[in-house]
Every structure is written in C-alpha cells, then in structure tokens.
C-alpha cells in the first residue's frame, strides 16, 4: 500500500502494542485502521473510509445476526478468534437457510495488546472472509484500559438473504421428523481445552471452526423443506437439541451409538470427566426434516466436504415434557438435559 | 479405550440383566446401597437401573466428597480467601457448591477473591513457585483416593522450602461413614440388604477395611468397579450372596484392588496426616475418627493454623433433604425443594451440585422416566 | 466419586518420577510418586494427575470371562450367544 504522509513512522507490528490513543478517534486510530485493518480487510466498501457501508438490498427476505466473541486462548489448533468471529456469524445467518452477504466487525482492544497478535487475528479474519466469499464491509475499534478487557473481543454482525420458499425455524420440528448432524461432536471444545493452562494434555484434535453456508445451500437445494437448522455451539449437541425441543414444543429420542464422536474427543472427555454431548462445536449443524426426505438430505450432506460424516441420530417425538431422551450405547436409556452451569473438569 | 470399552458392552449387559432377573427371587427385595457417587453416576448415565428387575433397587450412599462437605467448610474457605487475601486453589467440583447466604466459591471469585480451579496438586505447587509474593492455599477435599496426591504436594513443598504453600485439609475417611450408616440402619434408618463398596478408594486402602461391615453388621459387601458392567456384575454377586445366605466381603474390581491396597500411598498418608478426633459430615453429623488433618510435623503447612478466620456458623437451608438423602433414608423426589426451586442451575443443596450427587443424577438423567419410557428388558419369568 | 481412568505408560522420566501416559491418542504427563515398579507399557489408573495403581491385565481378562459366564446361565436353553472379542476362554468362578 502507498505511504500516507500523515504517518511518517509506520506501526511497529513486531514489538508495538495497543495504547489508549489507538481508540481516541485521532490520528493514531486512523493509522491503526489504515495500516492494520484495511491492509488485510481490503474490501472497497471498507477502504472507502466511511462509517457505514452503502449497498443495494437484494430482493427477498433478509436475515441479520450478531455474535460476540470472547475466547481463551485467542489462538488454538484449527483457528483463532479472528476466523472464529467470521465463521460464527456466517453460520448464525446461514442457519436460516440464508445466503450470507456482508459482515460488520467491532473490535474492543485492551491497552497493551501486541499489535503483532492483532495483525495475525485480522489477517486470519480476512482469509476466512475471503474463503467464504462474505466480506467485512464496515467496522469499529475501541480501546479499554489494561485490566478491563482480555486482549481482544470481537463482535460481528452478518446479513444475508433467504431464498424464496425456504422457511427454516427452531419452532418447526414436528413429531415424526428426523434429526441429523453434519459430523463429529465436541472437536472445537476439546481443542480449546487442550490449550488451557493446567489442563495441558496432548491431542491431535483441531477445532472444527468453519463456515457452513455452502453446506446449507447444498442441503436446501436437495431438500427445500428442511424444518430446523442450528449449529450446536456452546452447550453442545445436548443443549441445542433441548433448545429446539423447547421452541417446537416436542420431545426428542436420540441414539447414543449413532452420534459421531472422534475417539480422541471421547478420550479427552474421559480424562476430564466431561460429556462430549455438552462440548462446543463451531463447524457442525443439526438439521431436522420430514422423515421421507431424511435419506435425500443425508446424501446431500455427505456429498459436501464439510458433511462427509453426517448421520441420522434420532427422531422428534410427541412429549408434553419436551424432554430429549437417549438410548445409551449400553442399552439403557436416560434424559439428556440442558447444560447446567459451566462444563468444569471434575475429579469426582 | 482399553479397560473402558470392554466394560460397557451392550451384549454382555443384556445377558447379565437376564441372569439377574432370573436369579432374583420375586418374593423378596434386594436393596443395595451403592456407596460411591461414581456408582450413582454410572447407574444413571448408562441407565443400569432400567436393566434391573423391579425388586432390585439402588440406594444412593454418601460417597461423594463434595456432597458430604458441610457448608461451614465452604464458608471457612471463602473467609480464608477474603480475610487473608490468599490465592485459594481447588478442584472444579467445589466451585458451585452452595455456602451460607447463597454464596459459593464461584460467587466469591466474582466478588474479587483470588480463587482458581486446578486439575492436580502439581498445579498448586506451580502456582506457589510462580507467585512467591502470594500465599497459596490448597482447599483439599476427597476420600482416600484423593488424599495421597495432597500428601505428595505437602512433602514436595517441605522439600523445596516453599513457604507460601499451605493446605486447608478436608480429607475424609470412608469406613467411618459406612459405620455410621450401618449403626443407624433399621426401622428408623436406611434399610439395606447389601453394599456396593468403593472402588477407587479401595485401590488405595484395599478390601480389608470393609470386613467389619460383614462381620459386625451382617451385611454383604462387593467392592465394585465404576464401569456399568462392573456395577451389574457386582449387583449379581450380591444377589447370589443374599440368595445363598452368605455374608462376605467380595472383590469384583480385582483388576485394580487387592486385599492390602497400595502400601506406598498408605505410608505417605500415615506420615503426612493425623486422624481428627471428629469431623462434621453433611447429613451424618460429627463423626469420630472420620477425617484427616496435617500431622504435627507439618503443622506449619496447615492453612487453618496459618490463617485464623472468623465467620458466622452456617445455617442449613430450610427444607433441604440432603442430609436424609445422604444417609439413604430419603430419595431426591421426597424433597419438597427438588425441581422447584432446587435444580442444577440453582442448587440449594450439595447433592444437586456434584454430577455424582443423587439429586443431580435424578434430575439430569432420571426425572419422569417412568412416565415416558418402557423398560427394555422384559424377560422376568 | 473419584474419577480415575486407565491409561498406558508410554515413557518414564526416572529423575522427575513422572511418566507420559496415553489414553487412546490423548497424551498426558502424570506423577509416579504413588506407585512402585512402573514400566513402559503398563496400564495405570490415573486420578488428578497421579497414577494410583497398576491395572492387572490378567484380572481384567478374568473379570470379563466371569461376566460372560454369568450371562450364559440365563441363555443356556436358548441359542448360544455370539462370541465377543474380549472373551478368550470359558472362565469361571475362582
């Protein structure tokens, strides 16, 4: 990029750190935006330098979603907070069946945060947005004093447009419907835990963080009448199924032996006393559709690179209690409840 | 995973269930107390009760160190952390246990106390080494299984001359709890026909300490592993003892438990700890010789000595039946608070906090099961 | 109570009295301070970062055989159940 005469000394991305002036609205902030954010996120609407992005609304129904990202550690196997902020919001938009169009990103930076780390995060964000074909077109930066943030928080907003004839909503599950998942459960949460101080264990597991909108497009092309889609992020499969059951006023019956879980994830969960059904995912979805469309939907999911391990895991049933119940691997049965509190590693 | 997957085999479970159903005499009850929360957890998580005949029931025992810790000890720990500004380290299990006035370690942390969750006593030592200007207190809980790792940490701290490390000791002993439950058994107490004995505790102390259960109280014991097939096999072994009129201490968990246990770990416990004359157990009251404190030789590492605190005596929550549930006298659904307002999201008593607590297990895995599910095993001829 | 799981020792650091263990493909460093004569390849029971005890392969096999045997009794008059890979012999009561 061309040098800007306002800033004779370039930002020091090797040793420099965020300070309060970077959020002041003055020259230092302009330099941070110009030399760091716009360097990577170089969409024409963003580099124009306005406080908003101007575009023509496409025909059809639009959806909008917002997602705040706070994560420790910021960098983890399979991604970082930057790629996660893009994927998470694209997925929230896509779970309506929508084609995501644009993203907006708000950064809250803590005084003292290394500029080099920030550059890595923004570059990763740009790569994720480019790969997904969903650009970041407007943004915002604020700086808080040291001790009042945790390095960096990113809030992303996404908008998208829903194809005609598609009506996907969490309240549409009906008794008899079939429940599918797009792959193995718990990869993201275990990848994060493996890097937490104290817990340090060694595993090859990487976060499944990825943008699911193309998988969704392939799914609705095959089966337009999908009733529900949702990505089982925090709280994992168990909590998300409970949300859907509650929203639709139905029960669910799932089979433990049908739920894909990687052996490494199962082993790490044994070690920490966690249940993989409650561990977070960032690149998987749950789909609910009428029984006669389930096989076609499964085939479409498996044909997509992000859905090769898709599986049918159970059915929607009538139940005034709105319970999610599971037939265990062992041949017994039990309730799969909402996550209570936080999933903490336990000794007993 | 070796030694795990084999003991969760569905086919073997079904056949064992059929044998138990065939051998249990329809005319009598088999009330088996599983001492440990680990058993409770396995029974619910895998749906083991579901595979048992209707006249075989499991009574949940007090074997969850989180559940039996009296509220006053959590109050004490919070006072330690706030009145002396120490770094208090403990296992994740304790973070949400209710203290007085709806407090908990998690809430005390939110209020500014330096409370950290650790996975191993090695982490506590590391935190102490890395923060020489902070006093680091380990809030130690657990039965005989969790005690030796505390002993190792104490000895290491002494050897390294770590002056900012100390232990708030709450280790308790299982045999005295069993003794208490059995001495109050009968018409007014719990009615039980057999006991599934602790498994991981027994890897340390061996099977010998349970002889008194069979000899003094005439109740058969089977030391039982924590995998679901272990629990089922142990139930069948108890059924057979009862049918034969035998009363012995049998060991199902032979792959990890011997008669004498782990001598090296026992020696460490003997060296580092002394037996407290009495200690309060939630639900069971003050029990003689039922807990450990640091031995006089290590008294300088005892946080209770180093940091005297003042706090008001804890008041138990009105209506909470945890005490009776821990004694096996009541079941969670007998408690008026169960489900409203007491749930895992809003626990009033300790049995709702630990995932091994009887109330949490009932709530998470078992509630309304009877209403909506048909038993899978019907072969009860 | 007392969450403990079996894991295989993959290497030992004698000076530090620690070992690397594997649970499936997950690795973890643990202390050997509580046990004696641990060797690479042994299975140990892990609790809060410590090995509590060694696991006896022989006894585990025997227990599984006993479980299979106990299950057979009810099935005697029915079809012989399909063998499971973990059952290697007739087993029986000790």
mmCIF file of N, CA, C and O in Angstrom, chain A residues 14-15 50-51 56 93 115 124-125 130 168 175 197 206 242 246 280 299 318 344:
data_model
loop_
_atom_site.group_PDB
_atom_site.id
_atom_site.type_symbol
_atom_site.label_atom_id
_atom_site.label_comp_id
_atom_site.label_asym_id
_atom_site.label_seq_id
_atom_site.Cartn_x
_atom_site.Cartn_y
_atom_site.Cartn_z
ATOM 1 N N UNK A 14 5.962 -5.609 15.003
ATOM 2 C CA UNK A 14 6.783 -6.643 15.662
ATOM 3 C C UNK A 14 6.748 -6.480 17.170
ATOM 4 O O UNK A 14 6.494 -7.416 17.909
ATOM 5 N N UNK A 15 7.025 -5.246 17.625
ATOM 6 C CA UNK A 15 7.147 -5.062 19.078
ATOM 7 C C UNK A 15 6.083 -4.135 19.645
ATOM 8 O O UNK A 15 5.961 -4.001 20.857
ATOM 9 N N UNK A 50 -15.701 5.324 5.052
ATOM 10 C CA UNK A 50 -16.909 5.862 5.677
ATOM 11 C C UNK A 50 -17.223 5.112 6.971
ATOM 12 O O UNK A 50 -16.671 4.057 7.240
ATOM 13 N N UNK A 51 -18.146 5.663 7.762
ATOM 14 C CA UNK A 51 -18.553 4.999 8.999
ATOM 15 C C UNK A 51 -19.649 3.980 8.760
ATOM 16 O O UNK A 51 -20.194 3.413 9.707
ATOM 17 N N UNK A 56 -26.893 -1.937 -2.352
ATOM 18 C CA UNK A 56 -28.280 -2.137 -2.759
ATOM 19 C C UNK A 56 -28.825 -3.389 -2.087
ATOM 20 O O UNK A 56 -28.182 -4.437 -2.140
ATOM 21 N N UNK A 93 -26.182 -16.731 10.473
ATOM 22 C CA UNK A 93 -27.007 -16.259 9.353
ATOM 23 C C UNK A 93 -27.488 -17.452 8.524
ATOM 24 O O UNK A 93 -28.670 -17.569 8.169
ATOM 25 N N UNK A 115 0.493 -5.504 18.891
ATOM 26 C CA UNK A 115 -0.006 -5.211 17.541
ATOM 27 C C UNK A 115 0.236 -6.390 16.598
ATOM 28 O O UNK A 115 -0.539 -6.638 15.676
ATOM 29 N N UNK A 124 -6.157 -13.376 9.695
ATOM 30 C CA UNK A 124 -6.901 -14.634 9.703
ATOM 31 C C UNK A 124 -8.392 -14.389 9.428
ATOM 32 O O UNK A 124 -9.055 -15.152 8.716
ATOM 33 N N UNK A 125 -8.881 -13.289 9.966
ATOM 34 C CA UNK A 125 -10.266 -12.909 9.737
ATOM 35 C C UNK A 125 -10.489 -12.650 8.241
ATOM 36 O O UNK A 125 -11.495 -13.094 7.660
ATOM 37 N N UNK A 130 -12.594 -14.066 2.980
ATOM 38 C CA UNK A 130 -12.343 -14.277 1.554
ATOM 39 C C UNK A 130 -12.730 -15.683 1.130
ATOM 40 O O UNK A 130 -13.395 -15.885 0.117
ATOM 41 N N UNK A 168 -37.091 -21.931 7.484
ATOM 42 C CA UNK A 168 -36.377 -22.749 8.475
ATOM 43 C C UNK A 168 -36.408 -22.014 9.802
ATOM 44 O O UNK A 168 -36.016 -20.857 9.877
ATOM 45 N N UNK A 175 -43.456 -34.005 15.486
ATOM 46 C CA UNK A 175 -43.300 -35.432 15.789
ATOM 47 C C UNK A 175 -43.189 -36.234 14.491
ATOM 48 O O UNK A 175 -43.936 -35.983 13.544
ATOM 49 N N UNK A 197 -4.226 -23.552 30.236
ATOM 50 C CA UNK A 197 -3.224 -23.754 31.268
ATOM 51 C C UNK A 197 -3.808 -24.751 32.277
ATOM 52 O O UNK A 197 -5.012 -24.796 32.451
ATOM 53 N N UNK A 206 -8.160 -30.765 16.252
ATOM 54 C CA UNK A 206 -8.214 -29.363 15.870
ATOM 55 C C UNK A 206 -9.656 -28.904 15.932
ATOM 56 O O UNK A 206 -10.577 -29.702 15.789
ATOM 57 N N UNK A 242 -32.147 -29.490 23.213
ATOM 58 C CA UNK A 242 -33.137 -29.053 24.194
ATOM 59 C C UNK A 242 -33.770 -27.720 23.790
ATOM 60 O O UNK A 242 -34.977 -27.526 23.966
ATOM 61 N N UNK A 246 -37.700 -27.351 23.056
ATOM 62 C CA UNK A 246 -38.486 -26.383 23.809
ATOM 63 C C UNK A 246 -39.222 -25.437 22.861
ATOM 64 O O UNK A 246 -40.413 -25.181 23.023
ATOM 65 N N UNK A 280 -18.570 -27.834 22.977
ATOM 66 C CA UNK A 280 -18.906 -26.924 21.880
ATOM 67 C C UNK A 280 -18.373 -27.380 20.524
ATOM 68 O O UNK A 280 -17.338 -28.031 20.424
ATOM 69 N N UNK A 299 -27.787 -37.781 2.079
ATOM 70 C CA UNK A 299 -26.911 -37.938 0.906
ATOM 71 C C UNK A 299 -26.307 -36.598 0.496
ATOM 72 O O UNK A 299 -25.115 -36.505 0.195
ATOM 73 N N UNK A 318 -43.623 -36.889 20.203
ATOM 74 C CA UNK A 318 -44.564 -36.092 20.969
ATOM 75 C C UNK A 318 -44.200 -36.220 22.438
ATOM 76 O O UNK A 318 -43.952 -37.318 22.920
ATOM 77 N N UNK A 344 -17.207 -27.915 33.878
ATOM 78 C CA UNK A 344 -15.916 -27.818 34.560
ATOM 79 C C UNK A 344 -15.289 -29.207 34.638
ATOM 80 O O UNK A 344 -15.983 -30.178 34.900
#
